[in-house]
PDB file of C-alpha atoms in Angstrom:
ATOM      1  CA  UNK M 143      -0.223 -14.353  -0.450  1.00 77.00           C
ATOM      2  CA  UNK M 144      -0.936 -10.684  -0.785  1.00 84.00           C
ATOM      3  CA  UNK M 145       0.436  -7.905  -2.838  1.00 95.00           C
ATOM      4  CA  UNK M 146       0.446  -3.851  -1.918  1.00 97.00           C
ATOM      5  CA  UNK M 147      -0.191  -1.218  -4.808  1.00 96.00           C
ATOM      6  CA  UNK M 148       0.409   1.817  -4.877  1.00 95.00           C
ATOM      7  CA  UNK M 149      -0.879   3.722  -8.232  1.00 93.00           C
ATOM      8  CA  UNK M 150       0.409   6.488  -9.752  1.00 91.00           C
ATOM      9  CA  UNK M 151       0.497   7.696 -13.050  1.00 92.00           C
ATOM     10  CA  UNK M 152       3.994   8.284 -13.275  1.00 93.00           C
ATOM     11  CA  UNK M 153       5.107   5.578 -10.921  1.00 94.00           C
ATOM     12  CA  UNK M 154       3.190   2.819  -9.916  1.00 95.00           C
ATOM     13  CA  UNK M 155       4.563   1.162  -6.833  1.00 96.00           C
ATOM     14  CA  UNK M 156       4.204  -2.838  -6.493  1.00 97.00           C
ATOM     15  CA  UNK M 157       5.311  -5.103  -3.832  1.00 97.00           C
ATOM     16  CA  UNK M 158       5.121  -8.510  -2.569  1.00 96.00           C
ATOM     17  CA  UNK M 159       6.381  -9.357   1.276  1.00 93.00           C
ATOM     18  CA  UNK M 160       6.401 -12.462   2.541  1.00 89.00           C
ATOM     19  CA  UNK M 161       8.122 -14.467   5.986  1.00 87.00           C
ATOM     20  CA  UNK M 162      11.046 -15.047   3.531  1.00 90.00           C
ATOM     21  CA  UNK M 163      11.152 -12.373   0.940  1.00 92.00           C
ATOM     22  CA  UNK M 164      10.256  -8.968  -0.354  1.00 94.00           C
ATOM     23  CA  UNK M 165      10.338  -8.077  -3.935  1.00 95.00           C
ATOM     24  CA  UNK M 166       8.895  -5.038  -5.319  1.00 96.00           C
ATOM     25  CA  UNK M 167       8.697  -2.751  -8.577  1.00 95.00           C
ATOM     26  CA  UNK M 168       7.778   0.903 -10.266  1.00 96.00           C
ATOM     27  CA  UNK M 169       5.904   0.597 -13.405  1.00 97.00           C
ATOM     28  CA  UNK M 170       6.994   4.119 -15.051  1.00 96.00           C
ATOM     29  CA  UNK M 171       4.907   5.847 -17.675  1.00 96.00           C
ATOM     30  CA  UNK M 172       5.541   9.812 -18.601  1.00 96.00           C
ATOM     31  CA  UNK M 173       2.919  12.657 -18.580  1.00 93.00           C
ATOM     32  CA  UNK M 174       4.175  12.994 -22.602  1.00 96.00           C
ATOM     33  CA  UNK M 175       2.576   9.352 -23.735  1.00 96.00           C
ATOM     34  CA  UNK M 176      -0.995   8.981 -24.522  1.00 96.00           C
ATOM     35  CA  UNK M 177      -2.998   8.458 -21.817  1.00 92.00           C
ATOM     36  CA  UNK M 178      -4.462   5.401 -23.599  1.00 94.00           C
ATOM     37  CA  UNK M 179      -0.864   3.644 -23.731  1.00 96.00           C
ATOM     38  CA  UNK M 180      -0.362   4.982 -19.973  1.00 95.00           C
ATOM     39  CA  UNK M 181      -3.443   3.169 -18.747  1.00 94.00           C
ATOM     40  CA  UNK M 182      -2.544  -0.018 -20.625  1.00 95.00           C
ATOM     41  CA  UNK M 183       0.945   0.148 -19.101  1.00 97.00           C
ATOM     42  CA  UNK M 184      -0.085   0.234 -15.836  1.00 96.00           C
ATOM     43  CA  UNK M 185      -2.961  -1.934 -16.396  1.00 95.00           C
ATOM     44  CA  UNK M 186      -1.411  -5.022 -17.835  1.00 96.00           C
ATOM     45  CA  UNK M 187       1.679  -4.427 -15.354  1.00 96.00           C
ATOM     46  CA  UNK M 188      -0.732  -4.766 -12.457  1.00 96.00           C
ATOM     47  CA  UNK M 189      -2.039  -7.685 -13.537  1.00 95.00           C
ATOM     48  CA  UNK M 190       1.231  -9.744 -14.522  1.00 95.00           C
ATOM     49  CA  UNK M 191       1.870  -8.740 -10.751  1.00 95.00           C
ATOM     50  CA  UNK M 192      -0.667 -10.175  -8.898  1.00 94.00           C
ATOM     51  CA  UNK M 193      -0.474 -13.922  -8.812  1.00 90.00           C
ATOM     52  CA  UNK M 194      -3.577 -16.179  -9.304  1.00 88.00           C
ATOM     53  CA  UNK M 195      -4.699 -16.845  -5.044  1.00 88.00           C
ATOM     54  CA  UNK M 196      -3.216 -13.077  -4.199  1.00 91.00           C
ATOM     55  CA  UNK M 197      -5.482 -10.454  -2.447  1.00 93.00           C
ATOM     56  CA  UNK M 198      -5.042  -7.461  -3.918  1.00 96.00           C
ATOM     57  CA  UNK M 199      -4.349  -4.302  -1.324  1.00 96.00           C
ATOM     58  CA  UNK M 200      -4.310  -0.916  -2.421  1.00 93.00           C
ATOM     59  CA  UNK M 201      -3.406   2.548  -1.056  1.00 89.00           C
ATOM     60  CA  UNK M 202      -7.147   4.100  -1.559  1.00 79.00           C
ATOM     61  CA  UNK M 203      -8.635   7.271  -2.361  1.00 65.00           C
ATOM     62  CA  UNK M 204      -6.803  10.732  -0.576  1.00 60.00           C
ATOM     63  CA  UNK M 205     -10.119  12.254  -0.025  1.00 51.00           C
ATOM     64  CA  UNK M 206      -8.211  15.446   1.299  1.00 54.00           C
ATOM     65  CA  UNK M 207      -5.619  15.933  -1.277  1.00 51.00           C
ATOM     66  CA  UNK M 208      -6.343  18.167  -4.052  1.00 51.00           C
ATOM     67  CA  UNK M 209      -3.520  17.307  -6.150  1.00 54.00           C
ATOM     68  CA  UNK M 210      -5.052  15.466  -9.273  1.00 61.00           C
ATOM     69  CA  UNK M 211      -7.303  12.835  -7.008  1.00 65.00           C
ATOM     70  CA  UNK M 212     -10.009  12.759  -9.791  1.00 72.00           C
ATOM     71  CA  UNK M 213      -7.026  11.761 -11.968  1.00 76.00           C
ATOM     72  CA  UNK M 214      -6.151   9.230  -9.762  1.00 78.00           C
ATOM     73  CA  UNK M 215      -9.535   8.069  -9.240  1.00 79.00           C
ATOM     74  CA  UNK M 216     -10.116   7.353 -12.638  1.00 87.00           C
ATOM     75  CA  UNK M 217      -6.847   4.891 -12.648  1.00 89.00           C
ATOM     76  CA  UNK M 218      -7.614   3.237  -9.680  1.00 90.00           C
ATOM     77  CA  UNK M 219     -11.327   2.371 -11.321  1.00 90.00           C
ATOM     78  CA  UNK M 220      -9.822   1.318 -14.265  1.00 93.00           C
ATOM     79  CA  UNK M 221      -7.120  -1.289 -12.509  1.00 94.00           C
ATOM     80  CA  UNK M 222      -9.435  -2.239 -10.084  1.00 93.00           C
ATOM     81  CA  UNK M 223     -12.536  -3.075 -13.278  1.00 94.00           C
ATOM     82  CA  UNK M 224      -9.744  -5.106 -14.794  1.00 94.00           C
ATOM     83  CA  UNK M 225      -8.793  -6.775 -11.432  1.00 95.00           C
ATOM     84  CA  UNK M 226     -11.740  -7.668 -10.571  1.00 93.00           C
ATOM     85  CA  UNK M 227     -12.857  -8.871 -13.686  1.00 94.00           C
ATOM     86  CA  UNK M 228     -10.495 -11.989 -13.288  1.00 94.00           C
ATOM     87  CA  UNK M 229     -11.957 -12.280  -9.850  1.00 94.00           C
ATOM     88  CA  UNK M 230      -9.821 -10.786  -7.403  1.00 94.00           C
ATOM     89  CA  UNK M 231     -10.185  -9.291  -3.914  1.00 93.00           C
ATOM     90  CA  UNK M 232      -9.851  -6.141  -3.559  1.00 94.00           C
ATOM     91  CA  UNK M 233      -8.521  -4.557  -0.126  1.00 95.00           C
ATOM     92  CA  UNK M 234      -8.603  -0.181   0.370  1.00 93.00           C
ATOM     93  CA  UNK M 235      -6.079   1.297   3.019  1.00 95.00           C
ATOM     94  CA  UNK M 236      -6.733   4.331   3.571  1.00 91.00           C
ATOM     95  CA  UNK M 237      -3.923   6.822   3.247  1.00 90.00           C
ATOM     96  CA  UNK M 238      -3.661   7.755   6.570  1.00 91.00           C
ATOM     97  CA  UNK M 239      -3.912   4.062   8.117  1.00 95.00           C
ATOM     98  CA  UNK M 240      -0.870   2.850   5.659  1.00 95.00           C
ATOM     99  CA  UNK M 241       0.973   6.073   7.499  1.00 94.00           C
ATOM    100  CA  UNK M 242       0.068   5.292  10.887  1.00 96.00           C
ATOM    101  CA  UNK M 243       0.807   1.493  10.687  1.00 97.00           C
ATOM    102  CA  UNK M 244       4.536   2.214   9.314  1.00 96.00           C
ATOM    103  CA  UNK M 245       5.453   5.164  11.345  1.00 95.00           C
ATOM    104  CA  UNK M 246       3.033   5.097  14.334  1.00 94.00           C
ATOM    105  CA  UNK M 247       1.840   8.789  12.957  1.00 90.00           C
ATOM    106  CA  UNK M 248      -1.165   9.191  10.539  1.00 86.00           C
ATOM    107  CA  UNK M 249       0.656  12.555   8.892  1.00 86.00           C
ATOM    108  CA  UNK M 250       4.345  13.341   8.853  1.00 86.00           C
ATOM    109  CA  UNK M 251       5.179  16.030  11.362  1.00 86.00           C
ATOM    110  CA  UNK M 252       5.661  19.560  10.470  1.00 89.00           C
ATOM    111  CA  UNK M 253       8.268  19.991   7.566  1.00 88.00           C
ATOM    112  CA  UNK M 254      11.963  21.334   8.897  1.00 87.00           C
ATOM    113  CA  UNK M 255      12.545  24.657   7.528  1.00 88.00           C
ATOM    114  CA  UNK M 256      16.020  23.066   5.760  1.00 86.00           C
ATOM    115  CA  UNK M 257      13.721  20.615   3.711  1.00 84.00           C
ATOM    116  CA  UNK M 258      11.436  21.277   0.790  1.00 85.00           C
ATOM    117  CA  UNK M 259       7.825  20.820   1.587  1.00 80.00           C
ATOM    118  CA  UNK M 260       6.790  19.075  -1.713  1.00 78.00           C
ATOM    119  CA  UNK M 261       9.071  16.301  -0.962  1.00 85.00           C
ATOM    120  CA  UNK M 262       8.741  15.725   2.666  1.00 86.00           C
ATOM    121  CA  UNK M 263       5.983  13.545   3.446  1.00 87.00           C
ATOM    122  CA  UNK M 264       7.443  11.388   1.140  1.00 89.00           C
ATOM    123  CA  UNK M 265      11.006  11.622   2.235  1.00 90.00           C
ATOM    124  CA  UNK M 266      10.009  11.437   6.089  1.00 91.00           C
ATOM    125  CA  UNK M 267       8.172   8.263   5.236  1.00 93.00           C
ATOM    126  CA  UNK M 268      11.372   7.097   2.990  1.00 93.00           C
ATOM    127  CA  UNK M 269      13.059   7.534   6.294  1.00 94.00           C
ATOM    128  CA  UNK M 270      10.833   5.529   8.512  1.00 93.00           C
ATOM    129  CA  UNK M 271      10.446   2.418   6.782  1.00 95.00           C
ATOM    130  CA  UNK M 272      13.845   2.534   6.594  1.00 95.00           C
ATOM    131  CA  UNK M 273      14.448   3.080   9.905  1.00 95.00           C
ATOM    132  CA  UNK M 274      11.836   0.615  11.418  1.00 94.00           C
ATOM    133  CA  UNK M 275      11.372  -2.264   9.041  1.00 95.00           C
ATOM    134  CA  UNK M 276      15.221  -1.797   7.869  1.00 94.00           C
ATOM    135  CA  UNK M 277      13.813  -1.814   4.301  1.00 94.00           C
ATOM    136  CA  UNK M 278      14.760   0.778   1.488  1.00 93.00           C
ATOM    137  CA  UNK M 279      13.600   1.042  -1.861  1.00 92.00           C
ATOM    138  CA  UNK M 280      14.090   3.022  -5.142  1.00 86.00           C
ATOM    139  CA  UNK M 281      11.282   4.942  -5.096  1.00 90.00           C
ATOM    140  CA  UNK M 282       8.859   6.639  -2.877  1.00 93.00           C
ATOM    141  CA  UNK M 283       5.716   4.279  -4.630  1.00 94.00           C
ATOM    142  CA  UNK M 284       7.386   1.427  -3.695  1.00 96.00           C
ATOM    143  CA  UNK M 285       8.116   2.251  -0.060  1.00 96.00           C
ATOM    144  CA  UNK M 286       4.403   2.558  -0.159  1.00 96.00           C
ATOM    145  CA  UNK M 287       3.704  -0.546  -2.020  1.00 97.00           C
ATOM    146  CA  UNK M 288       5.752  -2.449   0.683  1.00 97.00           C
ATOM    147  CA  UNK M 289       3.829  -0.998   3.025  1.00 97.00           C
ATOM    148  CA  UNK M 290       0.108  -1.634   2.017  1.00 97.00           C
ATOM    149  CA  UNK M 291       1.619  -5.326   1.390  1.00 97.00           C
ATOM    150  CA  UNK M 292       3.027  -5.965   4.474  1.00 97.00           C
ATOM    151  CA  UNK M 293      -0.139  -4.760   6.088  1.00 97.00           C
ATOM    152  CA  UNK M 294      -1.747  -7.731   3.845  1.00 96.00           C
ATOM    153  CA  UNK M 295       0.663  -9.795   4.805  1.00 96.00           C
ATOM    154  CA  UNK M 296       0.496  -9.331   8.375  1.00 96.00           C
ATOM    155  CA  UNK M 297      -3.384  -9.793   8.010  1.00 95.00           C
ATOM    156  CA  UNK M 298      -2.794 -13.317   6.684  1.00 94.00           C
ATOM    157  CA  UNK M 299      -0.723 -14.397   9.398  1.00 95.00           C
ATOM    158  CA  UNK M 300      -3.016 -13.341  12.629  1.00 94.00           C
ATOM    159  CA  UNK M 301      -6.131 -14.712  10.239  1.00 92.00           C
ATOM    160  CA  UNK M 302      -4.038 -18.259  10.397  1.00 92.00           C
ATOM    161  CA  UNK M 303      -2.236 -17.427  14.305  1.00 93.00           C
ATOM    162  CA  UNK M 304      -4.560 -14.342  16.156  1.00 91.00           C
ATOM    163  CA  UNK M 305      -1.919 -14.482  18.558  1.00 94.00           C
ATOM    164  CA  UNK M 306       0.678 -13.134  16.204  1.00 95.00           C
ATOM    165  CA  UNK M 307      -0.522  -9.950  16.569  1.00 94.00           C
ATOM    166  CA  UNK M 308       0.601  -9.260  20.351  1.00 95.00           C
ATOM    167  CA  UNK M 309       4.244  -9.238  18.787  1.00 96.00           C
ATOM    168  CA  UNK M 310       2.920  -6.244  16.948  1.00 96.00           C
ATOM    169  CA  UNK M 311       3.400  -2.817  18.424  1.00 96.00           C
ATOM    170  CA  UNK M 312       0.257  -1.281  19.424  1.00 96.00           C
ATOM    171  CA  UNK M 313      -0.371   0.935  16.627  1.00 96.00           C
ATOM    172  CA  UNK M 314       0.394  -1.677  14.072  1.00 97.00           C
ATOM    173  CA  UNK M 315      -2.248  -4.212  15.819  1.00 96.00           C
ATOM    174  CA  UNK M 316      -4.728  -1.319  15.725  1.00 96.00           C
ATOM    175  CA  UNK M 317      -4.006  -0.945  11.852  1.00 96.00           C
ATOM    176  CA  UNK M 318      -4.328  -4.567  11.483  1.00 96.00           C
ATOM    177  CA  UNK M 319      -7.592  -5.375  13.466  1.00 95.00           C
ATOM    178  CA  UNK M 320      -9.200  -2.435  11.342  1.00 94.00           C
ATOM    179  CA  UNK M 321      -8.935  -4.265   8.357  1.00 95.00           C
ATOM    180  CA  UNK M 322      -9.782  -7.988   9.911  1.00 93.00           C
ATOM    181  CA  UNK M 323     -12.759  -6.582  11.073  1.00 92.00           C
ATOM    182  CA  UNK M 324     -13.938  -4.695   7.915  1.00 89.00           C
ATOM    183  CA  UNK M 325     -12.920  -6.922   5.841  1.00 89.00           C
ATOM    184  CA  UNK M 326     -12.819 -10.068   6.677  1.00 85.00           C
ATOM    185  CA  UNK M 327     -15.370  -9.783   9.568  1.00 80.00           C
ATOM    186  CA  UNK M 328     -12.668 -11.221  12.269  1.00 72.00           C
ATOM    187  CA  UNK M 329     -14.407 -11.710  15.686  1.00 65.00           C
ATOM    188  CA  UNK M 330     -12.245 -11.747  18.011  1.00 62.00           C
ATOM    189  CA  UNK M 331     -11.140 -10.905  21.725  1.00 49.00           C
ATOM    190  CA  UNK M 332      -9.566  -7.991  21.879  1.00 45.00           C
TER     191      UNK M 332
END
């Protein structure tokens, strides 16, 4: 089994898909508490998460953003030290890829001129996910989270059935084969 992360300080997105079910959950923390309590919040949530023979896939590192990525940077490094200390894999998606693979789009298209442009990328992919895995969730991190662990999810079933991935859309199987092939160095006829 696989779970999807998604970190944030403020909201850490966690999720768990599988053929049967989907669970997920926000571990919240505020920018008032120390960041020493914030850290071991999110830490020790993370890790009562993932389950002993889970790979671990997370959204990684927004090279282009300049919102706070050396912030987040340092929090991924420390979950990911404490992950891996108890010996787990560790999957990156990039950004983009976890976009493209849910909506068919890398980026969300231009924001309407009735929305507000803080919030749309993370409405418009809100909207997707709802609209074309008929999932909805509480908060923008877990949309994500569900996501990155379908993606993981889907990589476990076409490493145990290749052929499950022609019932993919195209975009999704592209997505998919990426990460087979980096990291689990799938051969393959494609």
């Amino acid at each position: 089994m696989s779970v999807g992360i998604d970190l944030s300080w403020t909201s850490t997105g966690l999720a768990r898909v599988t053929q049967d079910f989907v669970i997920t959950k926000a571990i919240k923390t505020k920018s008032s508490d120390p960041w020493v309590y914030r850290v071991d919040v999110i830490t020790a949530g993370v890790i009562e998460w993932v389950g002993d023979d889970e790979i671990v896939y997370f959204e990684g590192y927004s090279f282009g953003s300049s919102n706070r990525r050396e912030m987040m940077g340092e929090l991924f490094g420390l979950v990911r030290y404490d992950l891996e200390l108890r010996g787990k894999r560790i999957i990156k998606i990039p950004p983009t890829n976890i976009k493209r693979f849910a909506t068919g789009r890398g980026r969300a298209p231009a924001c309407p001129p009735h929305r507000a442009k803080s919030t749309w990328t993370k409405r418009w992919m809100i909207e997707e996910v709802k609209k074309n895995f008929r999932q909805e969730f509480d908060t923008d991190d877990e949309t994500d989270a569900f996501v990155i662990a379908t993606m993981g999810h889907y990589v476990e079933r076409a490493l145990h059935n290749p052929e499950f991935l022609e019932t993919l859309p195209v975009y999704q199987q592209e997505e998919i084969k990426k990460i087979l092939k980096e990291e689990f160095k799938w051969k393959n006829k494609f």
